[in-house]
Amino acid sequence: MNAPSKTWKDVNAVYQIYPRSFQDSNGDGVGDLRGVISRLDYLKGGEGALGVDAIWFSPLFPSPMADFGYDVSNYCDIDPLFGTLDDFKELLAGAHARGIKVMIDFVPNHTSHEHPWFRESKTSRDNPKREYYTWADPKPDGSAPNNWLSIFGGSAWEWDETTGQYYLHTFLKEQPDLNWRNPAVRQEMQSILRFWFDMGVDGIRADAVRWVSKDEHYRDDPKNPAFTDAPNADPFASLLHVQSRFGPHLFEYLRELTDVVEQYPDKIMIFEDYPDGVFTSRDQYLGFYGVNPRVSMPFNFEGIGREFSAPSFRHFITEFQGFLDVDQHTPVYCFGNHDQPRLVSRVGERQARLVAVLQTTLPGLPVVYYGDELGMKNGIIRPSEEQDPLNVIKPGLNQGRDPERTPMQWSADEYAGFSTVKPWLPLAGQHDEVNVATLSQKYDSFLALYTWLLDFRARSDVLKHGGYQTLDSSNPHVFSFVRMHGNEQLMVVLNFSNRRRSYAVPPGSHVLISSQQANPAKISRKHVLKLHPYEAVIVGQMHSA
Ligand code: TEU
């Protein structure tokens, strides 16, 4: 089988695979590459396939797994838990044969403390690798060099007895921050990109990039005046992180990376970046787009934490679309990932179906988290089953990320077809119903909806390339917009309320897709669309698709 390869501009969506949790092939309870190879038909090309044009893998590199692969000890290999480099090459070839592009994660801000660079760096102050990391002297009283906090809890500085200095770790102490001011580090990072691009990888998701440049004088972060010391408040929010991240060289360093991306035909880099609250969202997004919009773009995660209402969603999307340069900037709307509670658990089942319609009808390159196409929920993780260190080091804040990382649910079998043994995390539950085998048989299932939407998007130039305009800007319950391309138009109408709503549509309109396939909204003779609670529809005109 050889599917024609699309360019990135034509990709319908990217599907994020958390490799530990997709498919176990060797019976150790942890997902692996041969497992993914065995599921490629599901992704695209097989009967009833989901139909995604690209996949992104969370880290696959050798790692002691303190942060489940985001602590890398070798950037140019595959962890034996997941397989070998040959397995990866086979996977790449299999994906490409089906017309699936492959993105990998790239963790530039920090390595594992077991990376050979760090092992060397900590041996002595004059080791050639010393300057690969961020070392600093204590204050005269012996305390940490400044007040910077680790996002994973406590001070961002760890004392090293051997060399009498502190090293910086924005995340776990097992994840020392690289020193990007050192040109040798930047060159290492560029060669890593070349290694993977030369192999044929199509894109890179760049992790936690806002931290790569910091204040070089290590000045304190100022206090956050809005912080209240409530019992469940995260102490990390007590400071405004204006010195410890978004340093003066951030975009310049990223540009060096995108220069490498641009040396290859049709490769991209997506920057991980959350709304910061310190900068306006306009400045923050345009800063990242300014790096090199031809090949790189930031995620848009605004839809993850906000109130589920028409005004709230309309506001962020209209504002974002409004300040983008639509000819240059590719939006990357994302509503869930391996760090966030599951979409269905955050908003509800029908509401998540609405989000599926929204995400696959907005401009740009949508990124969908594995299992969200089934409507998988957060798993319930007993303390004895916890894996993510976050709950242990930040107790009481409920920030553990295990619930959204549970095994993919393929079938109603004991371990959901994910493994033959007890998986590394428990199943999220309801897998007798919520699984690929069962849902793919039901025309009105969550999976059927996703498959339909992705197929529609794959075939629709209006959705992939068309313009965007918000409609009816003050409706309190219904958010609607139009996508247009040449003389084709599609209207998307989303009822964010739990009541039936009427919505006037132009004569000649008809419902193409509804999020509630079993009972789609009808259009009255007077051209009024009768939406069910939380229903989302794509409306076509007589002459359109
Ligand atoms: O996350 C970076 C990040 O911004 C974190 O704040 C993230 O929001 C946090 O995990 C939420 O609890 C990236 C990865 O996505 C994450 O899995 C890694 O743990 C982290 O970088 C360190 O590499």
Coordinates of C-alpha atoms and ligand atoms in Angstrom, one line a residue:
M1 CA 0.0 0.0 0.0
N2 CA 1.3 3.4 -0.9
A3 CA -0.7 6.5 -0.1
P4 CA 0.3 9.7 -1.8
S5 CA 2.0 11.9 0.7
K6 CA 0.4 15.2 1.6
T7 CA 2.2 18.4 2.4
W8 CA 1.7 19.7 6.0
K9 CA -0.8 22.3 4.6
D10 CA -3.1 19.5 3.6
V11 CA -2.9 17.4 6.8
N12 CA -6.3 17.1 8.4
A13 CA -5.1 16.6 12.0
V14 CA -2.3 15.4 14.1
Y15 CA -3.0 12.6 16.6
Q16 CA -0.9 12.5 19.8
I17 CA 0.3 9.1 20.9
Y18 CA 1.5 8.7 24.4
P19 CA 3.7 5.7 23.7
R20 CA 3.5 4.0 27.1
S21 CA -0.3 3.8 26.7
F22 CA -1.1 3.0 23.1
Q23 CA -0.4 -0.7 22.5
D24 CA 1.8 -3.2 24.3
S25 CA 3.2 -5.9 22.0
N26 CA 5.6 -7.7 24.3
G27 CA 3.5 -8.3 27.4
D28 CA 5.2 -6.0 29.9
G29 CA 2.2 -3.8 30.4
V30 CA 3.8 -0.8 28.8
G31 CA 3.1 0.4 25.2
D32 CA 5.8 0.1 22.6
L33 CA 6.7 0.8 19.0
R34 CA 5.8 -2.6 17.7
G35 CA 2.5 -2.1 19.3
V36 CA 2.0 1.1 17.4
I37 CA 3.1 -0.7 14.2
S38 CA 0.4 -3.2 14.7
R39 CA -2.2 -0.4 15.1
L40 CA -1.2 1.7 12.0
D41 CA -4.3 0.3 10.2
Y42 CA -6.5 1.9 12.8
L43 CA -4.8 5.3 12.3
K44 CA -5.2 5.3 8.5
G45 CA -5.8 3.0 5.6
G46 CA -7.4 0.0 7.4
E47 CA -11.1 -0.7 7.3
G48 CA -13.0 1.8 9.5
A49 CA -9.7 3.7 10.2
L50 CA -9.8 6.9 12.1
G51 CA -8.1 8.6 9.2
V52 CA -5.5 10.9 10.6
D53 CA -2.8 12.3 8.3
A54 CA -0.1 12.7 11.1
I55 CA 0.9 11.4 14.4
W56 CA 3.1 12.9 17.2
F57 CA 4.8 10.7 19.8
S58 CA 5.5 11.9 23.3
P59 CA 9.2 11.1 24.0
L60 CA 10.6 7.7 22.9
F61 CA 14.2 8.4 23.8
P62 CA 16.3 6.5 26.4
S63 CA 15.3 7.8 29.8
P64 CA 15.3 6.8 33.5
M65 CA 11.6 7.8 33.2
A66 CA 11.5 10.1 36.2
D67 CA 9.1 12.2 34.1
F68 CA 8.2 9.4 31.8
G69 CA 10.5 10.3 29.0
Y70 CA 10.6 14.0 29.4
D71 CA 13.9 13.4 31.1
V72 CA 16.1 12.3 28.2
S73 CA 19.4 10.5 28.6
N74 CA 20.1 10.1 24.9
Y75 CA 18.4 12.2 22.3
C76 CA 19.4 10.0 19.3
D77 CA 18.1 6.6 20.3
I78 CA 14.9 4.8 21.4
D79 CA 14.4 3.5 25.0
P80 CA 14.5 -0.3 25.1
L81 CA 11.1 -0.2 26.8
F82 CA 9.7 1.1 23.5
G83 CA 11.9 -0.9 21.2
T84 CA 14.9 -0.1 19.0
L85 CA 15.9 2.5 16.4
D86 CA 15.1 -0.2 13.7
D87 CA 11.6 -0.6 15.1
F88 CA 11.2 3.2 14.8
K89 CA 12.5 3.1 11.2
E90 CA 10.0 0.4 10.4
L91 CA 7.2 2.4 12.0
L92 CA 8.2 5.5 10.0
A93 CA 8.2 3.5 6.8
G94 CA 4.8 1.9 7.6
A95 CA 3.3 5.3 8.5
H96 CA 4.7 6.9 5.4
A97 CA 3.4 4.1 3.2
R98 CA -0.1 4.9 4.6
G99 CA 0.4 8.7 4.0
I100 CA 0.8 9.4 7.8
K101 CA 3.4 12.0 8.8
V102 CA 5.4 11.3 11.9
M103 CA 6.3 14.0 14.5
I104 CA 8.4 13.4 17.5
D105 CA 8.8 15.2 20.8
F106 CA 12.0 17.2 21.4
V107 CA 13.0 18.3 24.9
P108 CA 15.4 21.2 24.6
N109 CA 15.2 22.8 28.0
H110 CA 16.6 20.0 30.1
T111 CA 18.1 16.6 30.0
S112 CA 17.9 13.7 32.5
H113 CA 20.4 13.9 35.3
E114 CA 21.6 10.6 33.9
H115 CA 22.5 12.1 30.5
P116 CA 26.3 11.7 29.9
W117 CA 26.6 15.5 29.6
F118 CA 25.3 16.0 33.1
R119 CA 27.2 13.1 34.6
E120 CA 30.3 14.8 33.3
S121 CA 29.2 18.3 34.1
K122 CA 28.9 17.6 37.8
T123 CA 32.3 16.0 38.2
S124 CA 34.2 19.2 38.6
R125 CA 33.9 22.9 37.9
D126 CA 36.4 22.8 35.1
N127 CA 34.9 19.8 33.3
P128 CA 34.4 20.7 29.6
K129 CA 30.7 19.9 30.0
R130 CA 30.3 22.1 33.1
E131 CA 28.9 25.0 31.0
Y132 CA 26.3 22.7 29.3
Y133 CA 24.1 23.2 32.4
T134 CA 23.1 26.1 34.6
W135 CA 25.3 26.2 37.6
A136 CA 25.5 29.1 40.1
D137 CA 27.1 29.9 43.4
P138 CA 25.1 30.0 46.6
K139 CA 24.2 33.3 48.3
P140 CA 26.6 34.2 51.0
D141 CA 24.4 32.5 53.6
G142 CA 24.6 29.3 51.5
S143 CA 21.0 29.5 50.2
A144 CA 19.9 29.1 46.6
P145 CA 21.1 31.8 44.1
N146 CA 17.6 33.3 43.7
N147 CA 13.9 32.7 44.4
W148 CA 13.1 30.8 41.2
L149 CA 10.6 28.0 41.7
S150 CA 10.4 24.6 40.1
I151 CA 7.0 24.1 38.4
F152 CA 7.1 20.7 39.9
G153 CA 7.5 22.1 43.5
G154 CA 10.0 23.8 45.7
S155 CA 13.1 25.7 44.7
A156 CA 14.3 25.4 41.1
W157 CA 17.9 25.0 42.5
E158 CA 19.5 21.8 43.8
W159 CA 22.7 21.9 45.8
D160 CA 25.6 19.8 44.6
E161 CA 28.0 18.9 47.4
T162 CA 30.9 17.7 45.2
T163 CA 31.4 21.0 43.3
G164 CA 29.8 23.4 45.8
Q165 CA 27.3 25.0 43.5
Y166 CA 23.6 24.8 42.8
Y167 CA 22.2 23.6 39.4
L168 CA 18.9 24.8 38.0
H169 CA 16.0 22.5 37.3
T170 CA 12.8 24.1 36.2
F171 CA 11.1 20.7 36.5
L172 CA 12.2 17.7 38.6
K173 CA 15.7 17.7 40.1
E174 CA 16.3 14.8 37.8
Q175 CA 15.8 17.2 34.9
P176 CA 18.7 19.7 35.0
D177 CA 18.2 22.8 32.8
L178 CA 20.6 23.0 29.9
N179 CA 22.6 26.3 29.5
W180 CA 21.4 27.7 26.2
R181 CA 23.8 30.6 26.4
N182 CA 26.5 28.1 25.6
P183 CA 26.7 27.9 21.8
A184 CA 27.9 24.3 22.0
V185 CA 24.6 23.3 23.6
R186 CA 22.7 25.0 20.8
Q187 CA 24.8 23.2 18.2
E188 CA 24.1 19.9 19.9
M189 CA 20.4 20.6 19.8
Q190 CA 20.6 21.5 16.1
S191 CA 22.4 18.2 15.3
I192 CA 19.8 16.3 17.2
L193 CA 17.1 17.8 14.9
R194 CA 19.2 16.9 11.8
F195 CA 19.6 13.3 13.1
W196 CA 15.8 12.8 13.1
F197 CA 15.1 14.8 10.0
D198 CA 17.7 12.9 8.1
M199 CA 16.0 9.7 9.1
G200 CA 12.7 11.0 7.7
V201 CA 10.8 12.3 10.6
D202 CA 8.4 15.0 9.4
G203 CA 8.0 17.3 12.4
I204 CA 8.9 18.2 15.9
R205 CA 6.9 19.2 18.9
A206 CA 9.2 21.3 21.0
D207 CA 8.7 20.9 24.7
A208 CA 8.6 23.7 27.3
V209 CA 10.5 26.1 25.1
R210 CA 9.7 29.3 27.0
W211 CA 12.3 28.3 29.6
V212 CA 15.3 28.0 27.2
S213 CA 16.3 31.6 27.8
K214 CA 16.5 33.1 31.3
D215 CA 17.7 36.3 32.8
E216 CA 21.5 36.0 32.7
H217 CA 21.9 37.9 36.0
Y218 CA 19.6 35.4 37.7
R219 CA 17.4 38.2 39.2
D220 CA 14.6 37.2 41.4
D221 CA 11.1 36.7 40.0
P222 CA 8.8 39.3 41.4
K223 CA 5.9 38.3 43.6
N224 CA 2.5 37.8 42.0
P225 CA 0.2 40.5 43.5
A226 CA -2.9 38.4 42.6
F227 CA -1.7 35.3 44.5
T228 CA -3.8 34.3 47.5
D229 CA -2.4 31.8 49.8
A230 CA -5.5 29.6 49.8
P231 CA -5.0 25.9 51.0
N232 CA -5.2 24.5 47.5
A233 CA -3.2 27.3 45.8
D234 CA -0.1 26.2 43.9
P235 CA 3.0 28.0 45.4
F236 CA 4.4 28.2 41.9
A237 CA 1.8 30.8 41.2
S238 CA 3.1 33.0 44.0
L239 CA 5.7 34.5 41.6
L240 CA 5.5 36.1 38.2
H241 CA 8.0 34.1 36.2
V242 CA 9.4 37.0 34.2
Q243 CA 13.1 36.4 34.9
S244 CA 13.1 32.6 34.9
R245 CA 11.5 32.2 31.5
F246 CA 10.8 34.2 28.3
G247 CA 14.4 35.5 28.5
P248 CA 15.8 38.0 26.0
H249 CA 17.2 35.4 23.6
L250 CA 14.2 33.0 23.5
F251 CA 13.1 33.8 20.0
E252 CA 16.6 34.0 18.6
Y253 CA 17.4 30.5 20.0
L254 CA 14.2 29.1 18.6
R255 CA 15.0 30.7 15.2
E256 CA 18.3 28.8 15.2
L257 CA 16.2 25.6 15.5
T258 CA 13.7 26.6 12.8
D259 CA 16.6 27.5 10.5
V260 CA 17.5 23.8 10.7
V261 CA 13.8 22.8 10.1
E262 CA 13.8 25.0 7.0
Q263 CA 16.8 23.3 5.5
Y264 CA 14.5 20.3 4.8
P265 CA 11.5 20.3 2.6
D266 CA 8.1 20.3 4.3
K267 CA 9.1 19.9 7.9
I268 CA 7.5 21.7 10.8
M269 CA 8.0 22.5 14.5
I270 CA 5.2 23.1 17.0
F271 CA 6.1 25.0 20.1
E272 CA 4.6 24.0 23.4
D273 CA 3.5 27.2 25.1
Y274 CA 0.6 27.9 27.5
P275 CA -1.0 31.3 28.1
D276 CA 1.2 33.0 30.7
G277 CA -1.0 35.7 32.1
V278 CA 2.0 38.0 32.3
F279 CA 2.0 38.9 28.7
T280 CA -1.1 39.7 26.6
S281 CA -2.1 36.6 24.6
R282 CA -1.5 38.7 21.4
D283 CA 2.1 39.4 22.3
Q284 CA 2.7 35.9 23.4
Y285 CA 1.3 34.3 20.3
L286 CA 2.8 36.7 17.8
G287 CA 6.2 36.4 19.5
F288 CA 6.2 32.7 18.7
Y289 CA 4.7 33.1 15.2
G290 CA 7.4 35.7 14.6
V291 CA 10.1 33.1 15.0
N292 CA 9.5 31.7 11.5
P293 CA 5.9 31.2 10.5
R294 CA 6.9 29.3 7.4
V295 CA 7.8 26.3 9.4
S296 CA 6.8 26.8 13.0
M297 CA 3.8 27.7 15.2
P298 CA 2.7 27.6 18.8
F299 CA -0.1 25.5 20.2
N300 CA -3.2 27.3 21.2
F301 CA -4.3 25.7 24.5
E302 CA -6.8 28.5 25.4
G303 CA -9.8 26.1 25.1
I304 CA -8.5 23.8 27.8
G305 CA -9.1 25.7 30.9
R306 CA -11.8 28.1 30.1
E307 CA -15.5 28.2 30.9
F308 CA -17.6 26.1 28.6
S309 CA -19.9 28.8 27.2
A310 CA -20.6 30.4 23.8
P311 CA -19.3 33.8 24.8
S312 CA -16.1 32.4 26.3
F313 CA -15.2 30.2 23.3
R314 CA -16.3 32.9 20.8
H315 CA -14.1 35.4 22.6
F316 CA -10.8 33.5 22.5
I317 CA -11.3 32.2 19.0
T318 CA -12.4 35.5 17.5
E319 CA -9.6 37.4 19.3
F320 CA -7.0 34.8 18.2
Q321 CA -8.1 34.7 14.6
G322 CA -8.3 38.4 14.6
F323 CA -4.7 39.1 15.4
L324 CA -3.2 36.3 13.2
D325 CA -1.9 37.0 9.8
V326 CA -4.1 34.4 8.1
D327 CA -1.9 34.1 5.1
Q328 CA 1.2 33.2 7.1
H329 CA 0.2 31.9 10.5
T330 CA -1.1 28.3 11.1
P331 CA -3.3 28.0 14.2
V332 CA -2.9 24.8 16.2
Y333 CA -6.0 24.4 18.3
C334 CA -5.6 21.8 20.9
F335 CA -8.1 20.7 23.6
G336 CA -6.3 18.0 25.4
N337 CA -3.0 16.3 26.0
H338 CA -1.0 14.2 28.3
D339 CA -0.7 17.0 30.9
Q340 CA -4.4 17.9 31.1
P341 CA -7.5 16.2 32.5
R342 CA -9.5 14.3 29.7
L343 CA -11.8 16.4 27.6
V344 CA -14.9 14.4 28.4
S345 CA -14.2 14.6 32.2
R346 CA -13.7 18.4 32.0
V347 CA -16.8 19.3 30.0
G348 CA -19.1 16.2 29.6
E349 CA -19.9 13.8 26.8
R350 CA -22.2 15.8 24.6
Q351 CA -20.1 18.9 25.2
A352 CA -16.9 17.0 24.1
R353 CA -18.7 16.0 20.9
L354 CA -19.3 19.7 20.3
V355 CA -15.6 20.4 20.9
A356 CA -14.8 17.7 18.3
V357 CA -16.9 19.5 15.7
L358 CA -15.3 22.8 16.7
Q359 CA -11.8 21.6 16.6
T360 CA -12.1 19.9 13.2
T361 CA -13.8 22.9 11.6
L362 CA -11.4 25.7 12.8
P363 CA -8.6 26.8 10.5
G364 CA -5.1 25.3 10.8
L365 CA -3.7 22.1 12.1
P366 CA -5.8 20.5 14.9
V367 CA -4.0 18.2 17.4
V368 CA -6.1 15.4 19.0
Y369 CA -5.1 13.4 22.0
Y370 CA -5.3 9.6 21.7
G371 CA -8.5 8.2 23.3
D372 CA -10.3 11.5 23.0
E373 CA -11.8 10.1 19.8
L374 CA -13.5 7.5 21.9
G375 CA -14.6 9.9 24.6
M376 CA -12.2 8.3 27.1
K377 CA -12.5 9.7 30.6
N378 CA -10.0 10.4 33.3
G379 CA -9.0 7.2 35.0
I380 CA -9.4 6.8 38.8
I381 CA -6.0 6.2 40.2
R382 CA -5.6 4.8 43.7
P383 CA -2.6 6.1 45.7
S384 CA -0.9 2.8 45.4
E385 CA -1.2 2.9 41.6
E386 CA 0.1 6.4 41.1
Q387 CA 3.0 6.8 38.7
D388 CA 3.3 10.5 38.0
P389 CA 5.6 12.1 40.6
L390 CA 3.6 15.3 40.7
N391 CA 1.1 14.1 43.3
V392 CA 3.9 13.0 45.5
I393 CA 6.0 16.2 45.3
K394 CA 3.0 18.6 45.2
P395 CA 0.6 16.8 47.6
G396 CA -3.0 18.0 47.9
L397 CA -3.0 20.0 44.6
N398 CA -4.4 17.1 42.5
Q399 CA -2.0 17.8 39.7
G400 CA -1.0 14.2 39.0
R401 CA -1.3 13.4 35.3
D402 CA -2.0 9.7 35.5
P403 CA -5.7 10.0 34.9
E404 CA -5.3 11.2 31.3
R405 CA -2.5 8.7 30.5
T406 CA -4.4 5.4 31.0
P407 CA -4.2 2.7 28.3
M408 CA -5.9 3.0 25.0
Q409 CA -9.2 1.1 24.9
W410 CA -9.2 -1.2 21.9
S411 CA -11.7 -3.9 23.0
A412 CA -13.9 -5.1 25.8
D413 CA -11.2 -7.7 26.8
E414 CA -9.8 -7.8 30.3
Y415 CA -7.0 -5.3 29.6
A416 CA -8.9 -3.5 26.8
G417 CA -6.8 -5.2 24.1
F418 CA -3.9 -2.9 25.2
S419 CA -1.9 -5.7 26.8
T420 CA -2.1 -9.3 27.9
V421 CA -1.0 -8.4 31.4
K422 CA -1.9 -5.7 34.0
P423 CA -1.0 -2.4 32.4
W424 CA 1.3 0.2 34.0
L425 CA -1.7 2.3 34.8
P426 CA -5.2 1.0 35.4
L427 CA -7.8 1.3 32.7
A428 CA -10.0 4.4 32.8
G429 CA -13.2 2.3 33.2
Q430 CA -16.2 1.6 31.1
H431 CA -13.9 -0.1 28.6
D432 CA -16.6 -2.7 27.9
E433 CA -18.5 0.1 26.1
V434 CA -15.9 2.7 25.4
N435 CA -13.5 0.9 23.1
V436 CA -12.6 0.9 19.4
A437 CA -14.1 -2.5 18.5
T438 CA -17.5 -1.6 20.0
L439 CA -17.7 2.1 19.0
S440 CA -16.6 1.4 15.4
Q441 CA -19.8 -0.7 15.0
K442 CA -22.1 2.1 16.1
Y443 CA -23.0 4.8 13.5
D444 CA -23.7 7.3 16.3
S445 CA -20.7 6.7 18.5
F446 CA -18.1 9.2 19.5
L447 CA -15.6 7.4 17.3
A448 CA -17.9 7.4 14.3
L449 CA -18.3 11.1 14.8
Y450 CA -14.5 11.7 14.9
T451 CA -13.9 9.5 11.9
W452 CA -16.6 11.3 9.9
L453 CA -15.2 14.7 10.9
L454 CA -11.6 13.8 10.0
D455 CA -12.7 12.3 6.7
F456 CA -14.8 15.4 6.0
R457 CA -11.8 17.7 6.9
A458 CA -9.4 15.6 4.8
R459 CA -11.6 16.2 1.7
S460 CA -12.6 19.8 2.4
D461 CA -10.6 22.7 1.1
V462 CA -12.9 25.1 2.8
L463 CA -12.0 23.6 6.2
K464 CA -8.3 23.2 5.6
H465 CA -7.6 26.4 3.6
G466 CA -10.6 28.6 3.9
G467 CA -11.1 31.9 5.6
Y468 CA -12.8 32.3 9.0
Q469 CA -15.4 34.7 10.3
T470 CA -17.3 34.8 13.5
L471 CA -21.1 35.2 13.1
D472 CA -23.7 36.6 15.4
S473 CA -21.2 38.0 18.0
S474 CA -23.6 38.5 20.9
N475 CA -25.6 35.3 21.0
P476 CA -25.3 34.1 24.7
H477 CA -25.9 30.4 23.9
V478 CA -24.8 29.7 20.3
F479 CA -21.4 30.3 18.9
S480 CA -21.3 30.2 15.1
F481 CA -18.8 31.0 12.4
V482 CA -18.4 30.6 8.7
R483 CA -15.6 29.2 6.7
M484 CA -15.2 30.2 3.1
H485 CA -13.0 29.3 0.2
G486 CA -13.7 30.6 -3.3
N487 CA -17.4 30.5 -3.6
E488 CA -17.9 27.7 -1.2
Q489 CA -19.1 28.3 2.4
L490 CA -19.6 26.2 5.4
M491 CA -21.4 27.4 8.6
V492 CA -20.6 25.9 11.9
V493 CA -23.2 26.3 14.6
L494 CA -22.5 25.2 18.2
N495 CA -25.1 25.2 20.9
F496 CA -23.1 25.6 24.2
S497 CA -26.3 25.5 26.3
N498 CA -28.1 22.6 27.9
R499 CA -31.4 23.7 26.3
R500 CA -32.8 23.5 22.8
R501 CA -31.9 26.6 20.7
S502 CA -33.2 28.0 17.4
Y503 CA -30.8 29.6 15.0
A504 CA -31.6 31.3 11.7
V505 CA -29.7 30.0 8.7
P506 CA -29.8 31.2 5.1
P507 CA -32.3 29.7 2.7
G508 CA -30.9 26.6 1.0
S509 CA -29.0 25.4 4.1
H510 CA -28.8 21.8 5.1
V511 CA -27.2 19.9 7.9
L512 CA -24.1 18.1 6.8
I513 CA -22.8 16.7 10.1
S514 CA -24.2 16.8 13.6
S515 CA -22.4 15.9 16.8
Q516 CA -25.5 13.9 17.7
Q517 CA -25.8 11.6 14.7
A518 CA -28.8 9.7 16.0
N519 CA -30.9 12.7 16.1
P520 CA -29.5 15.6 14.1
A521 CA -31.0 19.1 14.2
K522 CA -33.6 19.9 11.5
I523 CA -34.1 23.1 9.6
S524 CA -37.7 24.4 9.5
R525 CA -39.4 25.7 6.4
K526 CA -38.7 29.1 7.8
H527 CA -35.0 28.4 7.7
V528 CA -34.6 28.0 11.4
L529 CA -32.1 25.4 12.7
K530 CA -33.5 23.6 15.7
L531 CA -30.5 22.6 17.8
H532 CA -30.6 20.0 20.6
P533 CA -28.8 20.7 23.9
Y534 CA -25.0 20.9 23.3
E535 CA -25.5 20.0 19.6
A536 CA -22.9 21.2 17.1
V537 CA -23.6 21.1 13.4
I538 CA -21.9 21.8 10.1
V539 CA -24.3 23.5 7.7
G540 CA -23.8 23.5 4.0
Q541 CA -25.4 25.6 1.3
M542 CA -27.2 24.0 -1.7
H543 CA -24.1 24.4 -4.0
S544 CA -21.5 23.3 -1.4
A545 CA -20.1 20.0 -0.4
Ligands
TEU1 O1 5.1 20.5 30.0 C1 5.6 21.8 30.2 C2 4.6 22.6 30.9 O2 4.4 23.7 30.6 C3 4.0 22.1 32.2 O3 3.6 23.2 32.9 C4 2.8 21.2 32.1 O4 1.8 22.1 31.9 C5 2.6 20.5 33.4 O5 3.1 19.2 33.1 C6 1.2 20.4 33.8 O6 1.1 19.7 35.0 C7 6.0 19.7 29.2 C8 5.5 18.3 29.0 O7 4.3 18.3 28.3 C9 5.3 17.6 30.4 O8 4.7 16.4 30.2 C10 6.6 17.5 31.0 O9 6.5 17.0 32.3 C11 7.3 18.9 31.1 O10 7.3 19.6 29.8 C12 8.8 18.7 31.4 O11 9.5 18.2 30.3

